[in-house]
Every structure is written in structure tokens, then in C-alpha cells.
XYZ file of C-alpha atoms in Angstrom:
648
model
C 2.237 -19.975 59.428
C 5.518 -21.476 58.251
C 4.374 -23.291 55.098
C 1.301 -23.443 52.864
C 0.979 -26.607 50.756
C -1.260 -26.095 47.698
C -2.540 -29.075 45.684
C -4.817 -28.991 42.634
C -6.937 -32.115 42.160
C -8.756 -33.372 39.099
C -10.205 -36.902 39.158
C -7.307 -38.558 41.014
C -8.863 -39.116 44.439
C -6.923 -42.298 45.273
C -3.574 -40.717 44.420
C -4.503 -37.580 46.346
C -5.478 -39.705 49.358
C -1.998 -41.242 49.485
C -0.390 -37.852 48.836
C -2.237 -36.236 51.769
C -1.221 -39.035 54.136
C 2.422 -38.468 53.178
C 2.031 -34.680 53.524
C 0.591 -35.069 57.018
C 3.686 -36.939 58.166
C 6.007 -34.428 56.485
C 4.270 -31.613 58.393
C 5.379 -32.933 61.807
C 7.180 -30.213 63.776
C 6.140 -27.430 61.372
C 3.243 -24.960 61.306
C 1.678 -26.023 58.010
C -1.668 -25.471 56.290
C -2.791 -27.692 53.425
C -5.120 -26.287 50.759
C -6.656 -28.540 48.091
C -8.441 -26.985 45.112
C -10.640 -29.432 43.222
C -11.256 -28.558 39.563
C -14.762 -30.036 39.395
C -13.766 -33.704 39.609
C -16.392 -36.251 38.589
C -14.942 -39.199 40.542
C -16.688 -38.324 43.835
C -13.498 -36.859 45.281
C -15.447 -34.738 47.743
C -17.341 -37.520 49.505
C -14.242 -39.733 49.458
C -11.661 -37.238 50.749
C -13.339 -34.570 52.870
C -14.372 -36.817 55.803
C -10.889 -38.384 56.021
C -8.940 -35.109 56.154
C -10.721 -32.626 58.431
C -7.530 -30.588 58.827
C -7.284 -29.879 55.093
C -8.963 -26.834 53.575
C -10.861 -27.984 50.471
C -12.025 -25.561 47.771
C -14.547 -27.114 45.384
C -14.658 -25.374 42.002
C -17.826 -25.639 39.926
C -15.831 -25.975 36.691
C -12.359 -27.015 35.577
C -10.514 -23.705 35.804
C -7.116 -25.071 34.870
C -3.937 -25.516 36.877
C -2.830 -21.859 37.023
C -6.174 -20.343 38.016
C -6.813 -23.022 40.659
C -3.396 -22.435 42.248
C -3.920 -18.683 42.239
C -7.239 -19.089 43.982
C -5.539 -21.102 46.722
C -2.776 -18.492 47.077
C -5.392 -15.906 48.033
C -6.185 -18.031 51.117
C -2.605 -19.051 51.934
C -0.856 -17.479 54.941
C 2.449 -19.383 54.903
C 5.898 -17.801 54.822
C 6.704 -20.363 52.122
C 4.366 -21.661 49.417
C 4.686 -25.209 48.088
C 2.915 -26.098 44.847
C 2.548 -29.883 44.905
C 0.964 -32.317 42.445
C -1.666 -34.754 43.781
C 0.114 -37.771 42.233
C 3.182 -37.416 44.462
C 4.484 -38.909 47.706
C 6.813 -36.848 49.899
C 9.206 -38.303 52.525
C 8.930 -37.393 56.169
C 11.811 -34.884 56.249
C 11.167 -33.301 52.850
C 9.621 -30.000 53.987
C 12.151 -29.506 56.770
C 15.092 -30.042 54.416
C 13.756 -27.745 51.691
C 13.024 -24.899 54.117
C 16.462 -25.312 55.689
C 18.042 -25.164 52.224
C 16.088 -22.026 51.249
C 17.061 -20.310 54.482
C 20.715 -21.020 53.720
C 20.243 -19.060 50.469
C 19.040 -15.937 52.309
C 15.439 -16.196 51.129
C 16.209 -15.137 47.549
C 15.717 -18.557 46.042
C 13.075 -21.067 45.001
C 13.612 -24.820 45.073
C 12.581 -28.015 43.302
C 13.627 -31.523 44.298
C 14.832 -34.787 42.856
C 11.861 -36.742 41.508
C 11.582 -40.439 40.673
C 8.680 -42.306 39.094
C 6.879 -45.302 40.557
C 9.576 -47.689 39.334
C 12.393 -45.720 40.951
C 13.681 -44.145 37.723
C 14.973 -40.583 37.894
C 12.663 -38.066 36.193
C 14.765 -35.839 33.966
C 12.335 -32.921 34.231
C 13.498 -32.481 37.835
C 16.126 -30.115 36.348
C 15.633 -28.182 33.123
C 16.931 -25.235 31.158
C 14.740 -22.595 29.577
C 13.627 -23.591 26.063
C 15.490 -21.990 23.186
C 15.427 -22.731 19.447
C 18.651 -24.752 19.503
C 17.822 -26.528 22.766
C 14.439 -27.537 21.347
C 15.991 -28.612 18.045
C 18.470 -30.906 19.814
C 15.639 -32.442 21.822
C 13.265 -32.889 18.867
C 16.004 -34.325 16.637
C 16.941 -36.970 19.190
C 20.473 -35.666 19.708
C 19.733 -35.227 23.411
C 19.045 -38.969 23.606
C 22.197 -39.877 21.691
C 24.324 -37.601 23.884
C 22.526 -37.598 27.254
C 25.464 -36.056 29.157
C 26.365 -33.393 26.617
C 26.279 -29.795 27.854
C 25.239 -28.718 24.355
C 22.924 -31.425 23.008
C 21.329 -32.441 26.334
C 20.818 -28.926 27.638
C 17.002 -29.226 27.794
C 17.258 -31.569 30.808
C 20.708 -30.317 31.857
C 22.093 -33.791 31.300
C 25.641 -32.684 32.093
C 24.635 -31.905 35.703
C 24.623 -34.803 38.157
C 21.198 -35.789 39.485
C 22.829 -36.477 42.885
C 24.193 -32.981 43.456
C 22.558 -29.607 44.121
C 22.576 -27.189 41.187
C 21.324 -23.810 40.167
C 18.875 -24.422 37.295
C 16.490 -22.447 35.093
C 13.168 -24.240 35.467
C 11.440 -25.677 38.527
C 8.966 -28.513 37.907
C 5.357 -27.629 38.718
C 4.976 -30.958 40.502
C 7.057 -29.555 43.397
C 7.891 -25.851 43.622
C 8.676 -24.277 47.006
C 8.867 -20.470 46.834
C 9.061 -17.789 49.535
C 5.753 -15.931 49.675
C 7.432 -12.541 49.415
C 8.908 -13.517 46.030
C 5.485 -14.528 44.716
C 4.082 -11.188 45.881
C 6.912 -9.468 44.023
C 6.797 -11.281 40.641
C 3.182 -12.446 40.649
C 1.851 -15.990 40.736
C 0.923 -18.244 37.807
C -0.121 -16.712 34.486
C -3.715 -17.846 33.922
C -3.248 -17.693 30.150
C -1.694 -21.136 30.559
C -4.416 -23.735 31.179
C -2.068 -26.668 31.793
C 1.685 -27.037 31.161
C 4.103 -24.154 30.741
C 2.996 -22.273 33.885
C 6.027 -23.572 35.776
C 8.400 -22.507 32.984
C 6.833 -19.046 32.851
C 6.947 -18.536 36.647
C 10.535 -19.830 36.814
C 11.497 -17.367 34.071
C 9.920 -14.423 35.899
C 11.548 -15.432 39.195
C 14.959 -15.520 37.532
C 14.362 -12.182 35.797
C 13.607 -10.682 39.224
C 17.026 -11.786 40.508
C 15.868 -14.984 42.209
C 17.898 -18.159 41.897
C 16.135 -21.431 41.144
C 17.732 -24.507 42.664
C 17.539 -28.232 42.051
C 17.862 -29.851 45.502
C 19.047 -33.471 45.377
C 19.194 -34.210 49.113
C 15.540 -35.235 49.279
C 13.535 -37.240 46.736
C 9.822 -37.504 46.050
C 7.837 -40.028 44.015
C 5.915 -38.499 41.118
C 3.680 -41.033 39.414
C 2.799 -38.795 36.457
C 0.343 -39.450 33.650
C -2.677 -38.899 35.904
C -4.486 -35.641 35.159
C -3.757 -36.107 31.452
C -2.529 -39.162 29.613
C 1.053 -38.540 28.554
C 1.756 -39.423 24.933
C -1.893 -38.859 23.987
C -2.855 -36.456 21.235
C -4.462 -34.207 23.837
C -1.216 -34.064 25.816
C 0.795 -33.234 22.684
C -1.578 -30.422 21.759
C -1.717 -28.902 25.249
C 2.028 -29.121 25.849
C 3.104 -27.482 22.600
C 0.367 -24.861 22.825
C 1.819 -23.919 26.210
C 5.314 -23.695 24.733
C 4.004 -21.399 21.978
C 2.437 -19.126 24.594
C 5.724 -18.964 26.479
C 7.707 -18.055 23.365
C 5.241 -15.348 22.277
C 5.323 -13.869 25.776
C 9.078 -13.796 26.395
C 10.822 -13.943 23.003
C 10.602 -11.651 20.000
C 11.789 -11.164 16.442
C 13.625 -13.826 14.445
C 14.271 -15.900 17.541
C 10.544 -16.182 18.261
C 9.682 -16.991 14.627
C 12.288 -19.751 14.494
C 11.070 -21.143 17.792
C 7.411 -21.120 16.667
C 8.434 -22.982 13.499
C 10.304 -25.608 15.526
C 7.321 -25.956 17.843
C 5.020 -26.613 14.876
C 7.473 -29.243 13.644
C 7.476 -30.661 17.157
C 3.686 -30.830 17.230
C 3.574 -32.753 13.958
C 6.432 -35.047 14.995
C 5.011 -35.802 18.429
C 1.500 -36.228 17.019
C 2.797 -38.790 14.530
C 4.770 -40.613 17.214
C 1.816 -40.527 19.601
C -0.521 -41.943 16.948
C 2.012 -44.631 16.014
C 2.604 -45.581 19.648
C -1.146 -45.753 20.287
C -1.640 -47.974 17.234
C 1.182 -50.314 18.245
C -0.081 -50.504 21.808
C -3.584 -51.421 20.707
C -2.825 -53.439 17.588
C 0.793 -54.548 17.931
C 0.039 -58.094 19.110
C -2.801 -58.689 16.607
C -0.562 -57.447 13.777
C 2.219 -59.761 14.953
C -0.256 -62.676 15.108
C -1.525 -61.940 11.603
C 2.038 -61.878 10.239
C 2.850 -65.119 12.101
C -0.216 -66.946 10.734
C 0.319 -65.863 7.130
C 4.035 -66.687 7.278
C 3.321 -70.106 8.845
C 0.882 -71.026 6.073
C 3.278 -70.049 3.311
C 6.183 -71.887 4.986
C 4.078 -75.061 5.290
C 2.833 -74.667 1.720
C 6.442 -74.357 0.497
C 7.622 -77.512 2.331
C 4.446 -79.413 1.350
C 4.986 -78.615 -2.329
C 8.730 -79.251 -2.185
C 8.946 -82.476 -0.182
C 5.498 -84.125 -0.014
C 3.276 -83.298 -3.027
C 5.628 -82.066 -5.726
C 3.175 -83.077 -8.437
C 0.355 -80.756 -7.340
C 0.018 -77.133 -8.378
C -2.256 -75.133 -6.110
C -4.229 -72.200 -7.405
C -2.587 -68.999 -6.130
C -5.996 -67.288 -6.010
C -7.373 -69.997 -3.729
C -4.425 -69.747 -1.379
C -4.566 -65.961 -1.357
C -8.162 -66.259 -0.172
C -7.848 -69.192 2.275
C -4.867 -67.926 4.251
C -6.213 -64.397 4.899
C -9.662 -65.835 5.692
C -8.208 -68.007 8.462
C -6.171 -65.063 9.719
C -9.261 -62.840 9.843
C -11.281 -65.590 11.549
C -8.546 -66.095 14.154
C -8.301 -62.369 14.917
C -12.071 -62.000 15.224
C -12.444 -65.024 17.495
C -9.444 -63.865 19.558
C -10.907 -60.390 19.970
C -14.191 -61.696 21.346
C -12.534 -64.348 23.504
C -10.399 -61.698 25.224
C -7.006 -62.846 23.915
C -5.864 -59.241 23.447
C -7.177 -57.960 26.756
C -4.831 -57.170 29.624
C -3.713 -60.417 31.238
C -2.788 -63.238 28.834
C -4.194 -66.722 29.330
C -2.876 -69.619 27.277
C -6.346 -71.192 27.286
C -7.584 -68.200 25.262
C -4.934 -68.798 22.594
C -5.843 -72.498 22.434
C -9.569 -71.736 22.228
C -9.111 -69.072 19.541
C -6.925 -71.358 17.420
C -9.300 -74.336 17.731
C -12.430 -72.321 16.878
C -10.783 -70.527 13.951
C -9.334 -73.847 12.734
C -12.735 -75.549 12.868
C -14.312 -72.645 10.986
C -11.681 -72.865 8.250
C -11.818 -76.648 7.949
C -15.629 -76.535 7.876
C -15.555 -73.886 5.174
C -13.003 -75.956 3.263
C -15.444 -78.868 3.195
C -18.036 -76.681 1.468
C -15.712 -75.630 -1.344
C -16.203 -77.119 -4.801
C -13.683 -79.786 -5.782
C -11.893 -77.468 -8.215
C -11.050 -75.003 -5.457
C -9.846 -77.450 -2.812
C -6.229 -77.977 -1.838
C -4.527 -80.204 0.697
C -6.008 -80.322 4.178
C -2.459 -81.022 5.339
C -1.413 -77.478 4.482
C -4.304 -76.131 6.533
C -3.782 -78.452 9.481
C 0.001 -78.095 9.736
C -0.204 -74.358 8.989
C -2.591 -73.947 11.917
C -0.349 -76.026 14.190
C 2.796 -74.134 13.191
C 1.084 -70.774 13.672
C -0.137 -71.832 17.119
C 3.328 -73.056 18.121
C 5.049 -69.847 17.005
C 2.445 -67.587 18.627
C 2.712 -69.561 21.849
C 6.531 -69.395 21.833
C 6.473 -65.651 21.174
C 4.087 -65.099 24.075
C 6.218 -67.201 26.397
C 9.226 -65.106 25.353
C 7.328 -61.878 26.009
C 6.263 -63.186 29.416
C 9.854 -64.165 30.209
C 10.999 -60.657 29.255
C 8.026 -59.237 31.207
C 6.732 -57.451 28.133
C 3.412 -59.285 28.392
C 1.290 -59.626 31.488
C -0.137 -63.016 32.290
C -3.447 -63.874 33.855
C -2.401 -67.441 34.517
C -3.715 -68.547 37.907
C -0.455 -70.036 39.125
C 1.479 -66.934 38.047
C -0.943 -64.587 39.782
C -0.723 -66.463 43.056
C 2.959 -65.675 43.315
C 3.393 -62.236 41.826
C 2.873 -59.752 44.711
C 4.870 -59.197 47.890
C 3.741 -56.827 50.621
C 6.268 -54.928 52.759
C 4.347 -54.201 55.963
C 3.893 -55.100 59.590
C 1.308 -57.759 60.462
C -1.597 -55.349 61.067
C -1.109 -53.408 57.834
C -0.647 -56.655 55.907
C -4.152 -57.701 56.997
C -5.550 -54.338 55.880
C -3.895 -54.655 52.460
C -5.179 -58.220 52.137
C -8.705 -56.956 52.784
C -8.305 -54.273 50.113
C -7.082 -56.877 47.633
C -9.949 -59.179 48.619
C -12.568 -56.478 48.012
C -10.958 -55.722 44.671
C -11.050 -59.413 43.692
C -7.243 -59.653 43.621
C -6.445 -61.513 46.844
C -4.967 -64.482 44.977
C -2.071 -62.302 43.798
C -0.558 -61.864 47.268
C 2.323 -64.272 47.844
C 3.120 -63.121 51.363
C 4.570 -60.486 53.636
C 8.076 -59.080 53.901
C 8.951 -57.717 57.337
C 10.305 -54.158 57.484
C 12.780 -55.578 60.037
C 14.365 -59.031 60.216
C 12.523 -62.371 59.884
C 13.171 -63.475 63.469
C 11.479 -60.290 64.665
C 8.353 -60.893 62.591
C 6.999 -64.455 62.667
C 4.948 -65.336 59.607
C 6.933 -63.193 57.179
C 8.820 -64.553 54.181
C 11.901 -62.594 55.144
C 13.258 -59.227 56.184
C 13.541 -56.092 54.079
C 17.214 -56.849 53.409
C 16.098 -60.048 51.629
C 13.583 -58.332 49.321
C 15.776 -58.432 46.146
C 16.440 -62.153 46.728
C 12.726 -62.886 47.232
C 11.830 -60.960 44.058
C 14.175 -63.107 41.980
C 13.357 -66.377 43.751
C 9.575 -66.109 43.301
C 9.598 -64.108 40.040
C 7.714 -61.337 41.789
C 6.198 -58.740 39.506
C 4.803 -56.358 42.070
C 5.749 -55.044 45.511
C 3.333 -53.131 47.741
C 5.003 -50.885 50.315
C 3.094 -49.789 53.398
C 4.548 -46.578 54.820
C 3.874 -47.749 58.357
C 5.943 -50.833 57.684
C 8.764 -48.695 56.312
C 9.210 -44.932 56.281
C 8.631 -43.242 52.939
C 12.178 -41.935 52.979
C 13.485 -45.512 53.287
C 10.973 -46.746 50.694
C 11.968 -44.116 48.119
C 15.613 -45.048 48.590
C 14.798 -48.744 48.242
C 12.613 -48.686 45.102
C 15.372 -47.063 43.062
C 17.539 -50.130 43.770
C 14.977 -52.793 42.790
C 14.875 -54.388 39.304
C 13.405 -51.994 36.733
C 10.706 -54.524 35.763
C 9.282 -54.574 39.297
C 6.040 -52.665 39.695
C 5.819 -50.761 42.955
C 2.643 -49.714 44.730
C 2.177 -47.733 47.908
C -0.314 -47.760 50.767
C -0.591 -45.425 53.750
C -1.727 -47.079 56.961
C -5.435 -46.373 57.442
C -6.064 -45.382 53.831
C -8.566 -47.032 51.521
C -6.429 -47.438 48.432
C -3.149 -48.657 46.980
C -1.548 -46.606 44.189
C 1.330 -47.006 41.779
C 2.559 -46.513 38.230
C 4.722 -48.592 35.912
C 6.057 -45.644 33.945
C 6.132 -41.869 33.754
C 4.403 -42.109 30.363
C 1.290 -44.024 31.310
C -1.651 -43.490 33.545
C -1.169 -44.771 37.083
C -2.840 -47.812 38.550
C -4.691 -48.209 41.816
C -6.448 -50.771 43.960
C -9.366 -49.518 46.036
C -11.993 -50.929 48.327
C -14.572 -51.025 45.577
C -16.470 -53.956 44.138
C -15.423 -55.342 40.768
C -18.223 -55.822 38.241
C -18.088 -58.449 35.527
C -20.154 -56.297 33.182
C -17.275 -53.765 33.179
C -14.704 -56.238 31.820
C -13.784 -55.467 28.193
C -14.433 -59.046 27.060
C -17.930 -59.031 28.580
C -18.759 -55.610 27.160
C -17.756 -56.802 23.689
C -19.698 -60.034 24.043
C -22.757 -58.165 25.278
C -22.645 -55.945 22.204
C -22.037 -58.943 19.930
C -25.027 -60.694 21.491
C -27.196 -57.586 20.974
C -26.250 -57.453 17.285
C -26.658 -61.206 16.736
C -30.061 -61.331 18.428
C -31.274 -58.286 16.478
C -30.143 -59.915 13.225
C -31.968 -63.118 14.222
C -35.175 -61.164 14.929
C -34.916 -59.533 11.484
C -34.345 -62.853 9.681
C -37.206 -64.553 11.529
C -39.592 -61.598 11.284
C -42.729 -63.559 10.189
C -42.714 -65.463 13.487
C -42.531 -62.312 15.607
C -45.309 -60.612 13.664
C -47.635 -63.181 15.267
C -45.949 -63.572 18.665
C -45.471 -59.906 19.530
C -48.412 -57.819 20.712
C -47.087 -54.691 18.986
C -44.746 -55.678 16.128
C -44.046 -52.022 15.213
C -42.719 -51.283 18.697
C -40.812 -54.553 18.720
C -38.972 -53.820 15.476
C -38.368 -50.224 16.508
C -36.422 -51.675 19.443
C -34.667 -54.167 17.165
C -33.236 -51.404 14.998
C -32.476 -49.198 18.016
C -30.389 -52.018 19.525
C -28.756 -52.727 16.171
C -27.752 -49.039 15.904
C -26.178 -49.153 19.367
C -28.665 -46.764 20.988
C -30.037 -49.456 23.303
C -29.153 -52.867 24.687
C -31.608 -55.745 25.042
C -30.989 -55.773 28.800
C -30.055 -52.779 30.956
C -30.409 -51.486 34.497
C -33.686 -51.052 36.367
C -32.521 -48.014 38.387
C -30.412 -44.902 37.883
C -27.520 -46.145 40.033
C -24.464 -44.070 39.099
C -22.160 -46.339 41.107
C -22.474 -49.152 38.564
C -20.482 -49.429 35.316
C -22.380 -47.570 32.564
C -24.222 -49.615 29.936
C -26.855 -48.671 27.364
C -30.463 -48.313 28.462
C -32.229 -51.651 28.057
C -35.391 -52.726 26.305
C -35.700 -54.959 29.356
C -34.109 -54.356 32.738
C -32.319 -56.607 35.204
C -35.744 -57.691 36.524
C -36.646 -59.049 33.047
C -39.329 -56.343 32.827
C -39.335 -53.053 30.911
C -38.437 -49.976 32.926
C -42.039 -48.707 33.029
C -43.393 -51.969 34.470
C -41.018 -52.153 37.435
C -43.031 -51.695 40.618
C -40.438 -52.851 43.154
C -39.015 -50.351 45.678
C -35.935 -48.445 44.521
C -33.752 -50.357 46.972
C -34.846 -53.684 45.465
C -34.206 -52.432 41.941
C -30.696 -51.331 42.923
C -29.981 -54.735 44.428
C -31.194 -56.387 41.217
C -28.874 -54.159 39.166
C -25.977 -54.828 41.547
C -26.401 -58.571 41.121
C -26.751 -58.249 37.331
C -23.557 -56.146 37.035
C -21.611 -58.452 39.369
C -22.651 -61.774 37.850
C -23.050 -60.773 34.214
C -22.689 -63.348 31.448
C -24.261 -63.501 27.994
C -26.380 -66.426 29.243
C -27.831 -64.077 31.862
C -29.079 -61.828 29.031
C -30.500 -64.907 27.298
C -32.436 -65.818 30.450
C -33.783 -62.274 30.881
C -34.945 -62.109 27.261
C -36.527 -65.552 27.415
C -38.456 -64.489 30.535
C -39.442 -61.073 29.214
C -39.888 -61.850 25.505
C -43.524 -60.763 25.494
C -42.500 -57.251 26.664
C -39.900 -56.576 23.972
C -42.232 -54.141 22.197
C -42.071 -51.576 25.048
């Protein structure tokens, strides 16, 4: 056997599907075995992948053993002259394996090789070439000097910034996402150290290879796509902890004395620094827009109040206490209404901003009318403050959309945001995938992998893709590898605008995968039904409805004491729903394919679980319909029909 390809999978079945399709094409003309070790995935990887890849040897672990142990288990089965450790969230071009083996053979079999990696947007991944960590190297990286001087041999040593990404180099560290090593060298130095659960194994193995006289090479003549951020979420607190724990293990294993103590200290500083940055980034990502809206609203009110007092009603002095209450109250009302209307969910709609502003404005103006005369101030300040705040928030969002910092869910935008590079047959397959995912309206049209006159019905040829992206303000391009080779695709994506999202689809596969950045979890489109009950806005509104209805039942308790057969059971359910242990309406069956929701007092049949006598198949169909068509009014209908059973 010439080559053994080893892949460790953990809950990334769609990415692994695309990876295996690319690996199959790269194996042409070589004697290759592919071994996949699954670390107890819970995303049904086995039933999804095993039937589609009969030539792949799958090993299904009963627990998550970690990256090192899973790879070592696969090595015990491998028979290849060369071993390739490959991440599941990668795509390899057709000539990748051939080129790497040819390169290793030119080095007389005393070398290991890694390759040039780019992310889903075409950006070069700096970890493709790295030096061993040292106290000073780590200090320069943690202090930000490596960013300020990205080409410096001293300050940017961690990622060897002084070495060109387009030339071959001898390096210290090979990236675990792609490491090709002669089997005899692994037998000599040993495989991965199982002390490392995730991260650091590649650094440790690279170090031991170099100590044994092996040379590690960065090979730039072939490139792979590495989506990253899949098995763990980069930038998360968990990632920070795992990464720096791995670095500590490496230092304790290979360094000693003062050098090790200094390094451990710097690592602890790094943990605290990265943890702070990760927490800050997470807060800004989740709350950045609401915080900006709150600042905009408060500023707008005070600006209007200043001009009102200065130019319109100079003779009136408004109570500062009243204003300090009114302005924050409107701001809080706006943020609450916006949250439940979905304004801060992924995909901005201007109608949500209008609705949130109108509802919050009506609440404030209604509350103003209830104030005693001594506490009232000009309605003009309220009205014009609301209008100014709306105008500024709308302008800011339009600016963010223009800069592509904010995604839009506007129907007209969505209809013209995706181009598909594929032949006619694969274009139909991708359209069907998008249709099943409820995203068919996003597809603008097809780009031919050749020239337009060769492919009737296409918007243009591949040479016109950059022009089409600019002309139609395209945000996303889907590449089908049967429409264009992966080698050509990888070369092309690095030349497209950085704001363009790229996704990839292998002919015959059941998914489309991609990633906007190396630092975020990847995205995928799969032939799976979309359920309305899974949408964040509907989940929030369902919970809000549960709380509101429970509060209503508590306030109106005398009525229910007479109407309910067992009031004690009824109010036990009321408080259980209020505490978040139950929902008023849940599923009638234990269908694990549906989005999870709390167990219901009633089920989708409007009956309690114990009273359902329909066949299991009928109950599943009822749940399927409920999850697909969910609205709060659907819960209202179920409760109205099953009110008399709410004591169960």
C-alpha cells in the first residue's frame, strides 16, 4: 500500500462527506487506503456516511478518545508506506497526494511534509508554517508585535512570517490538519503522544521528528482548503483552555529549568489575555448591535431635548429626574420588543426595525399619557427623539449592509445573492438541495465552468465570475467540483473579493459546506427539512407565551378553580412551565429527528401524552407538522382545544 489516509471525525459529517469525495479523486493512480476514526459523534455520522463510502474503513469509538488516541488507533490498522493525517474539515486537490509523495521521495525519505492551507474565503492560513514555541517567540505573539511586524524574522517567528508562503521551506512544526510522514519514521520516533487530548500533538510529534534527524518541510506547490473552527469553536473559552493546556504540556515535556518556568508564566498570562479577549469578543458579537442601538436612542433623545429647549421651548425647564427615567424606559422597551421580534437574529429585515420602533413608541406614548401632569414633558421631544433614533439606526444598518458587516434577510437581496459554478446537471442537484433547505430563493443563476456560448442558460463563463459578483452584489458562490476541478477552484477562490462567501459541493453528495473565516464555525446546507420551531425568534416567542399564559392562569386563579377538574394538578403544571421545566405544548412522540423542545403539558395532538392512542407513525406525523408550521397561535389553538386536560 502506497499511502494510508487517516481522518478523525467528531460531529462534522457534512464536512467529512465533502472531504472524502475530494480524497477519492486525489487517490486516482495510487494504492491508497482511507481510515476514518469516529470519536463517538452524536450527529448520526455513521448512518449518513457509511453507506456512501463502502471503500472507506470506519472505526466507531464508543467514547471521545481525543485526537491523538484516535489517530494512534488508526495507525495500528494502516499498511501504507506513507501516513497522511488529515482533518475532516479539509478539501484536497486532485494532484495533492501525488505531488507530496513526489516531494518526499526527492528528499530521500528522511522528511515529513505539510502543505499550504487556505480558509474558505481563500485567505492564507499562517499556521501552515510555524516555528517551535519559545519564551521570546510566545511573548512577541502575545504582545501583538508579530501583528505589527508580520514579516520580521524576530517578532513574527511564531508563524515564520519572513518566509514566503509561495516557496518551499524547511520549518519546525507541521500542522495536524495535514501531515504526511513516512511510516518508517513514525515507527522510529513513535506516533502521537496521548497525553495531549486536542492541540499540541502536532507540535510534539514535529519536535520528536526533528530531534530524530528528520526534516519537516512546508510545501507550497499544492494548496488545500481548511475550513477550521469545526470540532471546537475557535475563540471560545473552551478553545483557549484546551490550546494553552496543550502548550503547557509541551513545555513541561521538552523544556526544563528557568526556560520552562518563564514559558509557563507566559502561558498563564496568555490564558488570561486570550480568555479576556474571547469573553469580550463573545459579548460584542452577541450584544454589540443592541448596545449600539441603546447608545443611539439615548443620544437621539438628548440631542432632540437640547434643540427643543434651545430653539422651540426656551421657557420650559424639564425635570432631569423625569427625563432620566423616560429615555432609558423607551430604550429598554425598544430592546425588549426588538429581541422578541427577531431584530437581532441573523438576517436583518427593515420591517423588524420599523415594527420594533412603532411598538416601543406606542408603549412610551401610552405610558406618557398615564403620567400625572407634574411629571409630563413635551410629546414633541418623545416623538422627534423616536424618529431621529429610527433614522440613525436605519442609516447605520444600511452602512453595515453596504460594508457587508451585517447580513440582510431582505427578500429582494436574497434572490440575488448566490451564484453557482457548475454544469447544468449539478446545478439542478444544488437547486434541489437549496429547495429542501428552504433557501432556493437565494440562487441567482449558474456560471458555466467554460464559456457562455458552450453552456446555454448560464449567466456567463468562469472568466466572468468577478464581474458577475460585482454586477449583482453577490455575497455567496457555490462551487461544484464536477463543474470545476478542486485544484482550479482553490486557485480561483484566493482571487475573489474577501467579502465573498464560498461554499463547495461534490457531485453526488448530499451537502454544501463552507466557512466565512478561520475563527468561526463552518456553515453547511444539507438535504434536511427546516423547522420553524427551531428558529431563535420562534423559540423565544414560545417561551414568552409559556410565561405569559402561566402568569395569566395565576392572576385568574379563581376561575380555574371551578373550571379545572383537578386544580392542584393544573397549578402544579403552571409553576412547572413558569420554571422552564415544561412547555404548554410539546411533542407527542420521542422523535429525535425534530428540534428539541421541552416536554409539553399537552402534545401536538392537543391531548396529554398519556391520552394519545394514535399509532406511533401518526403521532410522528403530527409532531412533524407542528415543528414545521409552528406559530404562537398554533399553541393558542392547542391549548384552547385541550384546556380541560391541563391538569394532567
